[in-house]
mmCIF file with all atom_site columns, C-alpha atoms in Angstrom:
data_model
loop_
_atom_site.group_PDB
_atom_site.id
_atom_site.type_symbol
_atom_site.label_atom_id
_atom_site.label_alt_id
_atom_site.label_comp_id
_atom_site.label_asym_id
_atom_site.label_entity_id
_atom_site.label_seq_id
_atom_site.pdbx_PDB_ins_code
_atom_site.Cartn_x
_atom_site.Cartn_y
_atom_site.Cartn_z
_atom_site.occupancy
_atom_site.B_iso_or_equiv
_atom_site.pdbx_formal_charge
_atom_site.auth_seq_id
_atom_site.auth_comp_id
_atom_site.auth_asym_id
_atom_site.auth_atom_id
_atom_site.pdbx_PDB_model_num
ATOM 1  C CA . UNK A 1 1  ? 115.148 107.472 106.757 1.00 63.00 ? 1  UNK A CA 1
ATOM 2  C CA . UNK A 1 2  ? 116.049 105.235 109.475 1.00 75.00 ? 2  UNK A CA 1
ATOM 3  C CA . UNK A 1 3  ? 119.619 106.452 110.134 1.00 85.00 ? 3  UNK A CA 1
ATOM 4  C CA . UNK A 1 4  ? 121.328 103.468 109.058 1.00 84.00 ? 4  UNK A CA 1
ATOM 5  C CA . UNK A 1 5  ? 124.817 102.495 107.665 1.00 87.00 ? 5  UNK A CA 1
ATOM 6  C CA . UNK A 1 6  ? 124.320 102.173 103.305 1.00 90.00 ? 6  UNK A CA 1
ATOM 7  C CA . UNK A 1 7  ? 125.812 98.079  104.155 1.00 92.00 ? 7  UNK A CA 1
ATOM 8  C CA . UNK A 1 8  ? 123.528 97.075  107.166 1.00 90.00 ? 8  UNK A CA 1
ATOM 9  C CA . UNK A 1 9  ? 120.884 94.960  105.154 1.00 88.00 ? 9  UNK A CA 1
ATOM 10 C CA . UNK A 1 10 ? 124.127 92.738  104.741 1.00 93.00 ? 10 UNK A CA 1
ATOM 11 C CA . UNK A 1 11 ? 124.182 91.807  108.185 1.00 91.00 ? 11 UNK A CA 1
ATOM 12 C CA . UNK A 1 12 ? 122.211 88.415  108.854 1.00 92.00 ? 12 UNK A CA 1
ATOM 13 C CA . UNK A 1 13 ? 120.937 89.963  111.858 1.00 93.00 ? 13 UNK A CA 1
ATOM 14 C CA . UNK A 1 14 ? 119.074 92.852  110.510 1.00 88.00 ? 14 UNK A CA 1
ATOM 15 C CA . UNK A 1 15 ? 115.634 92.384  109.282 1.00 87.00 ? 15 UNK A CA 1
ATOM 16 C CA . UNK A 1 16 ? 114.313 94.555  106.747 1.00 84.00 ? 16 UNK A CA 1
ATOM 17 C CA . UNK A 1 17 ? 110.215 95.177  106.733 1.00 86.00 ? 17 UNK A CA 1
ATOM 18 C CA . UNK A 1 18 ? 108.285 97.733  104.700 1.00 84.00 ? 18 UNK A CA 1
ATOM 19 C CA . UNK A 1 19 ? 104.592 98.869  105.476 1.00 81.00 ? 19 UNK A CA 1
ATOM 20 C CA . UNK A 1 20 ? 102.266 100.219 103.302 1.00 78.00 ? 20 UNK A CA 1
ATOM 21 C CA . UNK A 1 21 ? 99.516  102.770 103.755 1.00 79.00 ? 21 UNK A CA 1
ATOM 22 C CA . UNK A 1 22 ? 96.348  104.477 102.442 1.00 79.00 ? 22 UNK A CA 1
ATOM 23 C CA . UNK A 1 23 ? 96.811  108.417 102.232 1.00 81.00 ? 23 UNK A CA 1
ATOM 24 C CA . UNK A 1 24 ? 93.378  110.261 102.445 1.00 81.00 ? 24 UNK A CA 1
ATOM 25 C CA . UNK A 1 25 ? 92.248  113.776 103.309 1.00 81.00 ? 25 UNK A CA 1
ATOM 26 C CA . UNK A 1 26 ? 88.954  115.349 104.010 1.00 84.00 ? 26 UNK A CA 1
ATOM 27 C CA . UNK A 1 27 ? 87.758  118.190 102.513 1.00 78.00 ? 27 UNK A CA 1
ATOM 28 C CA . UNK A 1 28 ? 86.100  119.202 105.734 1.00 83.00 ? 28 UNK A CA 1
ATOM 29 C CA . UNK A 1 29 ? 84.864  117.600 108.698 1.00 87.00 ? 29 UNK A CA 1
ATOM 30 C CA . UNK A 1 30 ? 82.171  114.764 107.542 1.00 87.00 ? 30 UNK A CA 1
ATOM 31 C CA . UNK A 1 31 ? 83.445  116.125 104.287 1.00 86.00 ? 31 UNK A CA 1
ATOM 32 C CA . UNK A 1 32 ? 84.690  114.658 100.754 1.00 87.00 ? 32 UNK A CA 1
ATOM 33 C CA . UNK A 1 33 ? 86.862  112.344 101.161 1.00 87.00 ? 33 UNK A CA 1
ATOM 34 C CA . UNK A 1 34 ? 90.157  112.368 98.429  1.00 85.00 ? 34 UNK A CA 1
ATOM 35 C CA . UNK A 1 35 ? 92.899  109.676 98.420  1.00 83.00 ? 35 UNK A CA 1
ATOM 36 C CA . UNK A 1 36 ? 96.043  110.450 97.187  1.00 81.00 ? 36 UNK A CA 1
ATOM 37 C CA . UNK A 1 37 ? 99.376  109.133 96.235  1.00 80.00 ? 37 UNK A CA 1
ATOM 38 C CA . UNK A 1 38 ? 102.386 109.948 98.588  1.00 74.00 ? 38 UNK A CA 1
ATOM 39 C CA . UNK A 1 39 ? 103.874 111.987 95.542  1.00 76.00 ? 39 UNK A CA 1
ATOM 40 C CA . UNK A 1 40 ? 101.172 114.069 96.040  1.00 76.00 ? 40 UNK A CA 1
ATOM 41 C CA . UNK A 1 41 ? 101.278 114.672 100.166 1.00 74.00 ? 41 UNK A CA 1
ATOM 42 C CA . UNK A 1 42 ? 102.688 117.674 101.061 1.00 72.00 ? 42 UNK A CA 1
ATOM 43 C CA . UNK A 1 43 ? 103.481 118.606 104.770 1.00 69.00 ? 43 UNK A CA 1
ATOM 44 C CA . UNK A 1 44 ? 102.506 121.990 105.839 1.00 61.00 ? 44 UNK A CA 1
ATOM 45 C CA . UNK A 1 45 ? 105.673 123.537 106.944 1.00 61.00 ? 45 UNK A CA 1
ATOM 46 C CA . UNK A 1 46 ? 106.265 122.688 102.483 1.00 60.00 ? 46 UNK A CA 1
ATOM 47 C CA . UNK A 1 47 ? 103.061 124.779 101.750 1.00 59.00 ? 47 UNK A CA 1
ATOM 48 C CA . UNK A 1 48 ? 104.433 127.535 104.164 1.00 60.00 ? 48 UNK A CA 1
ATOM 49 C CA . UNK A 1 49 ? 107.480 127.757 101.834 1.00 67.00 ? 49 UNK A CA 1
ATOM 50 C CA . UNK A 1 50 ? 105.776 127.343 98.606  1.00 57.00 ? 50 UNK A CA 1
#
């Protein structure tokens, strides 16, 4: 995802960091709140297509 070359984590130079997140989504505004898995996100331009 970041654009780079398969071989650049073999470069002593390059540092290699991962973040982690917490997915939610409210039903509504003030609404139900439902947290999900990132298997299970789903931008809107891939509901558009189906």
């Amino acid at each position: 995802k970041a654009g780079l070359m398969p071989d650049c984590w073999l470069d002593k130079s390059v540092k290699i960091k991962k973040f982690q997140g917490v997915i939610f989504r409210e039903s509504e505004p003030e609404g139900d709140v439902k947290f999900l898995r990132p298997s299970d996100v789903r931008c809107k331009l891939e509901e558009l297509i189906g």
